[in-house]
Amino acid sequence: MDKNDNIEKIPQEYFIDAEPEPFVTVRDLYERNRDRVSLEVINNEASFARKITEKEIHRPALALSGFVKVFTYWRIQIIGNTEIEYLKTLDSEKRYNVISTVLGFEIPCIIITSQNKPSKELVDIANQNKITLFSTPFSTTTIVQYLSEYLETIFAPQVIVHGSLVDVYGVGLLITGRSAVGKSELTLALIERGHQLVADDVVHIKKTATNVLQGSPNEVLNHHMEIRGLGIIDVRRMFGIRAIRGKKDIDVCIKLEKWNDEHEYERIGVDDETTEILGVRIPLIVLPLLIGKNITVIAEVAAMNHKLKQHGVNAAKEFDENWIASMKEKNEPKKGSA
Amino acid sequence: MKKKFTIRNKYGIHARPAGQLVKTASKFKSQVYISKNGKEVNAKSIMGVLMLEAGQNSEVEIRVEGEDEAEALAAINDLIDVRTFDER
């Protein structure tokens, strides 16, 4: 069987939208990162409203040497030791001219790294052009790495899915299925058994790395749940702080559905079924609901089975290999005598 | 209805073929049994089928009872004899 036959797409109706955040403002950048990388405003907040629309960060060394034909001025600009030392080598007129040219572009902000102090000239030109200058004690490498990671997350492809996300024994289970199939009830049962709720009903999913899907709750709904017949409950208050979790990478997708005679449910587990979210493939388990079936325990076992597979233990595969090996052994003497 | 089969694929009815057999049998309302050397098990049970240890060249008998037995036997015949479990 071709491997692609095994991908089952999550129905489009479970997705709410797929719009990445288009920008962060310089103010966002400052407020969310100042403590972590000790950002300080050198001059003023002149360009705080400007938007950063790309995750890339730029070092304007080449632009400062006079080449501005290709200059990605719309990105965050980092001035490090190289730029500072280079500017020092210029005579004052040339220096004034290159700085004026570079800062004449609509730059969102400039970060001066490694405790370098900007010259008065640089500050004045920045003020004239309404560009905020930040300083940080960290090196250029550290800042670029840190901010890239931050911006990567901001601009990561994202999608919102109708479903629940629960951390079961450290395994992120995304529970999907039609409306009223019992997603919230399964989620509640898992919480009650000591597992952690990440999000119910609405899961925000971000592709934070090539193969990583990070799920988090909606900021408005947070850790509230709607249980049919009861209404809205607050899981944090009811079950305590240990029953919730802020974000969690998604490891397995569980699709709940009413028992369907037509569907062939998994019986072996040698060939894993998968689904795709934001282009990332994750294992898919389709669980049929039948009265009297303890779906909660099955979900826990699914999580543990996934964990075992991560640790290199695939029960179904091993069983199959052992079965084949033992068959061979039993058949070999026959061949010899024939 | 009954029919005897010789298992021809290299590894016999190991996990994947057992899964195919069980899925095929489960599509029908009839009771489906499989036996080897006088040991008979329910062909809708994975563990039962694997227990038979039906390796290559072994002889098994399929027994089907019920309203759709003819269709069930035809489907199983297709799986075991025609497609040899989609394996060699």
Coordinates of C-alpha atoms in Angstrom, one line a residue:
Chain A
M1 CA 0.0 0.0 0.0
D2 CA 1.2 3.4 -0.8
K3 CA 2.1 5.5 2.3
N4 CA 0.0 8.4 1.1
D5 CA -3.1 6.3 1.3
N6 CA -2.9 6.6 5.0
I7 CA -3.3 10.3 5.4
E8 CA -6.7 11.3 6.5
K9 CA -7.3 15.0 6.3
I10 CA -9.0 16.7 9.1
P11 CA -12.3 18.0 7.6
Q12 CA -12.2 21.7 6.7
E13 CA -15.2 22.4 8.9
Y14 CA -13.0 21.9 12.0
F15 CA -10.7 24.8 11.0
I16 CA -11.8 28.3 11.9
D17 CA -9.2 30.4 10.1
A18 CA -5.6 30.5 9.0
E19 CA -4.3 34.0 9.1
P20 CA -0.8 34.7 10.4
E21 CA -0.3 37.8 12.5
P22 CA 0.7 40.4 9.9
F23 CA 2.9 42.6 12.1
V24 CA 4.2 43.6 15.6
T25 CA 4.8 47.2 16.5
V26 CA 8.1 48.4 17.9
R27 CA 6.2 49.0 21.1
D28 CA 5.2 45.3 21.2
L29 CA 8.8 44.3 20.5
Y30 CA 10.0 46.5 23.4
E31 CA 7.4 45.6 25.9
R32 CA 7.5 41.9 25.4
N33 CA 11.3 41.6 25.3
R34 CA 12.8 44.4 27.4
D35 CA 13.2 42.3 30.5
R36 CA 14.7 39.3 28.8
V37 CA 17.4 41.1 26.8
S38 CA 17.6 44.4 28.9
L39 CA 16.4 46.6 26.1
E40 CA 16.6 50.3 26.9
V41 CA 15.4 53.3 25.0
I42 CA 18.3 55.6 24.2
N43 CA 16.5 58.6 22.7
N44 CA 12.7 58.5 22.6
E45 CA 9.7 56.5 21.6
A46 CA 9.4 58.3 18.2
S47 CA 9.0 55.1 16.1
F48 CA 7.1 53.0 18.6
A49 CA 4.1 52.8 16.3
R50 CA 6.1 51.5 13.3
K51 CA 5.4 48.0 12.2
I52 CA 7.7 45.1 11.9
T53 CA 6.4 42.8 9.2
E54 CA 9.2 40.3 8.7
K55 CA 11.0 37.9 11.0
E56 CA 14.4 38.6 9.4
I57 CA 16.8 41.0 11.2
H58 CA 19.3 43.1 9.4
R59 CA 22.8 44.4 10.0
P60 CA 23.4 47.6 8.1
A61 CA 27.2 47.4 7.7
L62 CA 27.0 47.4 3.9
A63 CA 24.5 50.2 3.9
L64 CA 26.8 52.3 6.2
S65 CA 29.6 51.8 3.7
G66 CA 27.5 53.6 1.1
F67 CA 25.7 50.8 -0.7
V68 CA 21.9 51.3 -0.3
K69 CA 20.7 50.1 -3.6
V70 CA 19.7 46.8 -1.9
F71 CA 18.9 47.7 1.7
T72 CA 16.2 45.9 3.7
Y73 CA 15.5 49.0 5.8
W74 CA 12.0 47.8 6.9
R75 CA 13.6 45.1 9.1
I76 CA 15.0 45.7 12.7
Q77 CA 18.5 47.0 12.2
I78 CA 21.3 45.9 14.5
I79 CA 24.4 48.0 15.0
G80 CA 27.1 46.0 16.6
N81 CA 30.9 46.3 17.1
T82 CA 31.6 46.1 13.4
E83 CA 29.4 49.0 12.5
I84 CA 30.5 51.2 15.4
E85 CA 34.2 50.5 14.7
Y86 CA 33.7 51.1 11.0
L87 CA 32.0 54.5 11.6
K88 CA 34.9 55.6 13.8
T89 CA 37.3 55.2 10.8
L90 CA 35.4 57.8 8.7
D91 CA 36.1 61.5 8.7
S92 CA 33.3 63.5 10.3
E93 CA 31.7 64.7 7.0
K94 CA 31.6 61.3 5.4
R95 CA 30.3 59.8 8.6
Y96 CA 27.5 62.4 8.9
N97 CA 26.6 61.7 5.3
V98 CA 26.4 57.9 5.5
I99 CA 24.4 57.9 8.7
S100 CA 22.0 60.5 7.3
T101 CA 21.5 58.4 4.1
V102 CA 20.9 55.1 6.0
L103 CA 18.6 56.7 8.7
G104 CA 16.8 58.5 5.9
F105 CA 15.0 55.3 5.2
E106 CA 11.9 54.4 7.2
I107 CA 13.6 52.1 9.6
P108 CA 11.4 50.6 12.4
C109 CA 14.1 50.8 15.1
I110 CA 17.8 50.3 15.7
I111 CA 19.3 48.1 18.4
I112 CA 22.9 48.9 19.5
T113 CA 24.5 45.8 21.0
S114 CA 27.4 44.9 23.3
Q115 CA 27.1 48.0 25.5
N116 CA 28.2 50.2 22.7
K117 CA 27.4 53.9 23.1
P118 CA 26.0 55.7 20.1
S119 CA 27.8 59.0 19.2
K120 CA 25.8 62.2 19.7
E121 CA 25.7 62.5 16.0
L122 CA 24.0 59.2 15.6
V123 CA 21.4 60.1 18.2
D124 CA 20.7 63.5 16.6
I125 CA 20.2 62.0 13.2
A126 CA 17.9 59.3 14.6
N127 CA 15.9 62.0 16.3
Q128 CA 15.6 64.0 13.1
N129 CA 14.3 60.9 11.4
K130 CA 12.1 59.8 14.3
I131 CA 13.8 56.5 14.7
T132 CA 13.9 54.8 18.2
L133 CA 17.4 53.7 19.3
F134 CA 17.6 50.8 21.8
S135 CA 20.7 49.6 23.6
T136 CA 21.4 46.2 25.0
P137 CA 24.4 44.7 26.9
F138 CA 24.1 41.5 24.9
S139 CA 26.2 40.7 21.9
T140 CA 24.9 40.9 18.3
T141 CA 24.8 37.1 18.0
T142 CA 22.7 36.7 21.2
I143 CA 20.3 39.4 20.2
V144 CA 19.8 38.1 16.7
Q145 CA 19.3 34.6 17.9
Y146 CA 16.8 35.7 20.6
L147 CA 14.8 38.1 18.5
S148 CA 14.7 35.7 15.6
E149 CA 13.1 33.1 17.8
Y150 CA 10.6 35.6 19.1
L151 CA 9.7 36.9 15.6
E152 CA 9.7 33.3 14.2
T153 CA 6.9 32.5 16.7
I154 CA 5.0 35.7 15.9
F155 CA 5.1 35.2 12.2
A156 CA 4.7 31.4 12.3
P157 CA 1.9 30.0 10.2
Q158 CA -1.1 29.4 12.4
V159 CA -4.6 28.0 12.3
I160 CA -7.5 27.7 14.8
V161 CA -9.1 24.3 15.2
H162 CA -12.4 23.3 16.8
G163 CA -11.2 20.7 19.3
S164 CA -9.5 20.2 22.6
L165 CA -5.9 19.9 23.6
V166 CA -4.9 17.9 26.7
D167 CA -1.5 17.0 28.0
V168 CA -1.8 13.3 28.9
Y169 CA 1.3 11.9 30.5
G170 CA 3.3 14.6 28.6
V171 CA 1.8 13.7 25.3
G172 CA -0.2 16.5 23.6
L173 CA -3.5 14.9 22.5
L174 CA -5.5 17.0 20.1
I175 CA -9.1 15.8 20.3
T176 CA -11.2 16.6 17.2
G177 CA -14.6 15.5 16.0
R178 CA -18.0 16.8 14.9
S179 CA -19.9 19.2 17.2
A180 CA -21.6 17.4 20.1
V181 CA -19.7 14.2 19.6
G182 CA -18.2 14.3 23.1
K183 CA -14.9 16.2 22.8
S184 CA -15.5 18.3 25.9
E185 CA -16.8 15.3 27.9
L186 CA -13.6 13.3 27.1
T187 CA -11.5 16.3 27.9
L188 CA -13.3 16.7 31.3
A189 CA -12.8 13.1 32.1
L190 CA -9.1 13.3 31.3
I191 CA -8.8 16.4 33.6
E192 CA -10.6 14.6 36.3
R193 CA -8.1 11.8 36.1
G194 CA -5.2 14.3 36.7
H195 CA -4.3 15.3 33.1
Q196 CA -3.8 18.9 32.1
L197 CA -6.1 21.0 30.0
V198 CA -4.5 23.3 27.4
A199 CA -7.6 24.4 25.5
D200 CA -11.2 23.3 25.1
D201 CA -13.3 23.8 22.0
V202 CA -10.9 26.3 20.3
V203 CA -7.2 25.5 19.9
H204 CA -4.8 28.0 18.5
I205 CA -2.1 26.1 16.6
K206 CA 1.2 27.6 15.5
K207 CA 3.9 25.9 13.4
T208 CA 6.8 27.1 15.5
A209 CA 9.5 24.9 13.8
T210 CA 9.6 22.8 10.7
N211 CA 7.9 19.9 12.4
V212 CA 6.4 21.4 15.5
L213 CA 2.8 22.3 16.1
Q214 CA 2.3 24.3 19.3
G215 CA -1.2 24.5 20.7
S216 CA -2.5 27.1 23.1
P217 CA -5.8 28.4 24.4
N218 CA -7.8 31.3 23.1
E219 CA -6.9 34.4 25.2
V220 CA -10.6 35.2 25.8
L221 CA -11.8 31.6 26.6
N222 CA -8.6 30.6 28.4
H223 CA -9.3 27.6 30.6
H224 CA -13.0 27.7 30.6
M225 CA -15.1 24.9 29.2
E226 CA -18.7 24.5 28.2
I227 CA -20.3 21.3 29.3
R228 CA -23.7 20.6 27.8
G229 CA -26.3 20.6 30.5
L230 CA -24.1 22.6 32.9
G231 CA -22.9 25.6 31.1
I232 CA -19.5 27.3 31.4
I233 CA -17.1 26.1 34.0
D234 CA -13.7 27.5 35.1
V235 CA -11.3 24.5 35.1
R236 CA -8.5 26.4 36.9
R237 CA -10.7 27.3 39.9
M238 CA -12.5 24.0 40.0
F239 CA -9.6 21.6 39.6
G240 CA -6.7 23.9 40.6
I241 CA -3.7 25.2 39.0
R242 CA -2.1 21.8 38.3
A243 CA -5.0 20.9 36.0
I244 CA -4.1 23.5 33.4
R245 CA -1.2 24.2 31.1
G246 CA -0.5 27.3 29.0
K247 CA 0.8 25.7 25.8
K248 CA 1.8 22.3 24.5
D249 CA 3.2 20.8 21.4
I250 CA 0.7 18.5 19.7
D251 CA 1.9 14.9 19.3
V252 CA -1.2 12.9 18.4
C253 CA -4.6 13.7 16.9
I254 CA -7.6 11.8 18.2
K255 CA -10.7 12.0 16.0
L256 CA -13.9 11.0 17.8
E257 CA -16.8 9.7 15.7
K258 CA -20.0 7.9 16.1
W259 CA -19.6 4.2 15.4
N260 CA -19.7 3.8 11.6
D261 CA -20.2 0.4 10.1
E262 CA -18.6 1.6 6.9
H263 CA -15.3 2.8 8.5
E264 CA -12.6 0.2 8.9
Y265 CA -11.1 0.9 12.4
E266 CA -7.5 0.2 13.1
R267 CA -7.0 -3.3 14.3
I268 CA -3.2 -3.8 14.1
G269 CA -1.3 -0.6 14.5
V270 CA 1.6 -1.5 12.3
D271 CA 0.9 1.1 9.6
D272 CA 0.2 4.4 11.4
E273 CA -2.6 6.6 10.1
T274 CA -1.6 10.2 9.9
T275 CA -3.2 13.6 9.4
E276 CA -1.8 16.9 8.4
I277 CA -2.0 20.3 10.1
L278 CA -0.1 23.3 8.5
G279 CA 1.8 20.8 6.5
V280 CA 3.1 18.9 9.6
R281 CA 2.2 15.2 9.7
I282 CA 1.0 13.8 13.0
P283 CA -0.3 10.4 13.9
L284 CA -4.1 10.1 13.7
I285 CA -6.2 7.8 15.8
V286 CA -9.9 7.4 14.9
L287 CA -11.9 6.4 17.9
P288 CA -15.4 5.1 17.4
L289 CA -17.8 5.9 20.2
L290 CA -20.0 3.1 21.5
I291 CA -22.1 3.1 24.7
G292 CA -20.3 1.4 27.5
K293 CA -16.9 2.0 25.9
N294 CA -14.4 3.7 28.2
I295 CA -13.0 6.2 25.8
T296 CA -11.0 8.0 28.5
V297 CA -8.9 5.0 29.2
I298 CA -8.4 4.4 25.5
A299 CA -7.2 8.0 25.1
E300 CA -4.7 7.4 28.0
V301 CA -3.5 4.2 26.5
A302 CA -3.1 5.9 23.1
A303 CA -0.9 8.5 24.8
M304 CA 1.2 5.9 26.5
N305 CA 1.5 3.9 23.3
H306 CA 2.7 7.0 21.5
K307 CA 5.3 7.6 24.3
L308 CA 6.5 4.0 24.0
K309 CA 6.9 4.4 20.2
Q310 CA 9.0 7.6 20.9
H311 CA 11.1 5.4 23.1
G312 CA 11.5 2.9 20.3
V313 CA 9.0 0.4 21.5
N314 CA 6.3 -0.4 18.8
A315 CA 4.3 -3.3 20.2
A316 CA 2.5 -4.1 17.0
K317 CA 5.6 -4.1 14.9
E318 CA 7.6 -6.1 17.4
F319 CA 4.8 -8.7 17.7
D320 CA 4.7 -9.0 13.9
E321 CA 8.5 -9.4 13.6
N322 CA 8.6 -12.0 16.3
W323 CA 5.7 -13.8 14.7
I324 CA 7.4 -13.9 11.3
A325 CA 10.7 -15.0 12.9
S326 CA 9.1 -17.9 14.8
M327 CA 7.2 -19.0 11.7
K328 CA 10.6 -19.1 9.8
E329 CA 12.1 -21.2 12.6
K330 CA 9.3 -23.7 12.5
N331 CA 9.4 -23.9 8.7
E332 CA 13.2 -24.2 8.3
P333 CA 13.6 -27.9 9.4
K334 CA 10.9 -28.9 6.8
K335 CA 12.8 -27.2 4.0
G336 CA 16.0 -29.0 5.1
S337 CA 14.4 -32.5 5.0
A338 CA 12.8 -31.9 1.6
Chain B
M1 CA -20.2 -22.7 3.2
K2 CA -16.6 -23.9 3.5
K3 CA -13.5 -23.5 1.3
K4 CA -9.9 -24.6 1.7
F5 CA -7.0 -22.3 0.9
T6 CA -3.3 -22.6 0.7
I7 CA -1.5 -19.5 2.0
R8 CA 1.0 -18.4 -0.6
N9 CA 2.5 -15.1 0.5
K10 CA 6.0 -15.3 1.9
Y11 CA 5.3 -14.6 5.6
G12 CA 1.9 -16.2 5.8
I13 CA -1.0 -14.6 7.8
H14 CA 1.2 -12.3 10.0
A15 CA -0.2 -9.1 11.5
R16 CA -1.0 -7.1 8.4
P17 CA -2.7 -9.9 6.5
A18 CA -4.5 -10.9 9.7
G19 CA -5.8 -7.3 9.8
Q20 CA -6.9 -7.5 6.2
L21 CA -8.7 -10.8 6.8
V22 CA -10.4 -9.5 10.0
K23 CA -11.5 -6.3 8.3
T24 CA -12.8 -8.2 5.3
A25 CA -14.7 -10.7 7.5
S26 CA -16.1 -7.9 9.7
K27 CA -17.8 -6.2 6.7
F28 CA -20.3 -9.1 6.6
K29 CA -23.1 -10.1 8.9
S30 CA -22.3 -13.8 8.6
Q31 CA -20.2 -15.6 11.2
V32 CA -16.8 -16.2 9.7
Y33 CA -14.4 -18.9 11.0
I34 CA -10.9 -19.9 10.0
S35 CA -9.3 -23.2 11.0
K36 CA -5.9 -24.8 10.6
N37 CA -5.0 -28.4 11.8
G38 CA -8.4 -28.8 13.4
K39 CA -8.1 -25.6 15.4
E40 CA -10.9 -23.2 14.6
V41 CA -11.1 -19.5 15.5
N42 CA -13.4 -16.5 14.8
A43 CA -12.0 -14.8 11.7
K44 CA -13.2 -11.4 13.0
S45 CA -10.7 -11.7 15.9
I46 CA -7.1 -10.5 15.3
M47 CA -5.6 -12.4 18.2
G48 CA -7.5 -15.5 17.2
V49 CA -6.2 -15.4 13.6
L50 CA -2.6 -14.8 14.7
M51 CA -2.8 -17.7 17.2
L52 CA -3.3 -20.1 14.3
E53 CA 0.3 -19.5 13.1
A54 CA -0.7 -19.9 9.4
G55 CA 2.7 -19.5 7.7
Q56 CA 3.5 -19.8 4.1
N57 CA 2.2 -23.0 2.4
S58 CA -0.1 -23.8 5.3
E59 CA -3.6 -25.0 4.6
V60 CA -6.5 -23.2 6.2
E61 CA -10.2 -23.6 5.9
I62 CA -12.7 -20.8 5.9
R63 CA -16.2 -21.5 7.1
V64 CA -19.0 -18.9 6.7
E65 CA -22.5 -19.1 8.0
G66 CA -25.2 -16.5 7.5
E67 CA -27.4 -14.5 5.2
D68 CA -24.5 -13.0 3.2
E69 CA -22.2 -16.0 3.3
A70 CA -21.7 -16.3 -0.5
E71 CA -20.5 -12.6 -0.7
A72 CA -18.3 -13.0 2.3
L73 CA -16.6 -16.1 1.0
A74 CA -16.1 -14.5 -2.4
A75 CA -14.5 -11.5 -0.7
I76 CA -12.2 -13.7 1.4
N77 CA -11.4 -15.8 -1.7
D78 CA -10.4 -12.6 -3.4
L79 CA -8.1 -11.5 -0.5
I80 CA -6.4 -14.9 0.1
D81 CA -6.3 -16.5 -3.4
V82 CA -6.4 -13.7 -5.9
R83 CA -4.6 -10.9 -4.1
T84 CA -2.5 -13.1 -1.7
F85 CA -2.9 -10.3 0.9
D86 CA -1.3 -7.8 -1.5
E87 CA 2.0 -9.4 -0.7
R88 CA 4.2 -11.9 -2.5

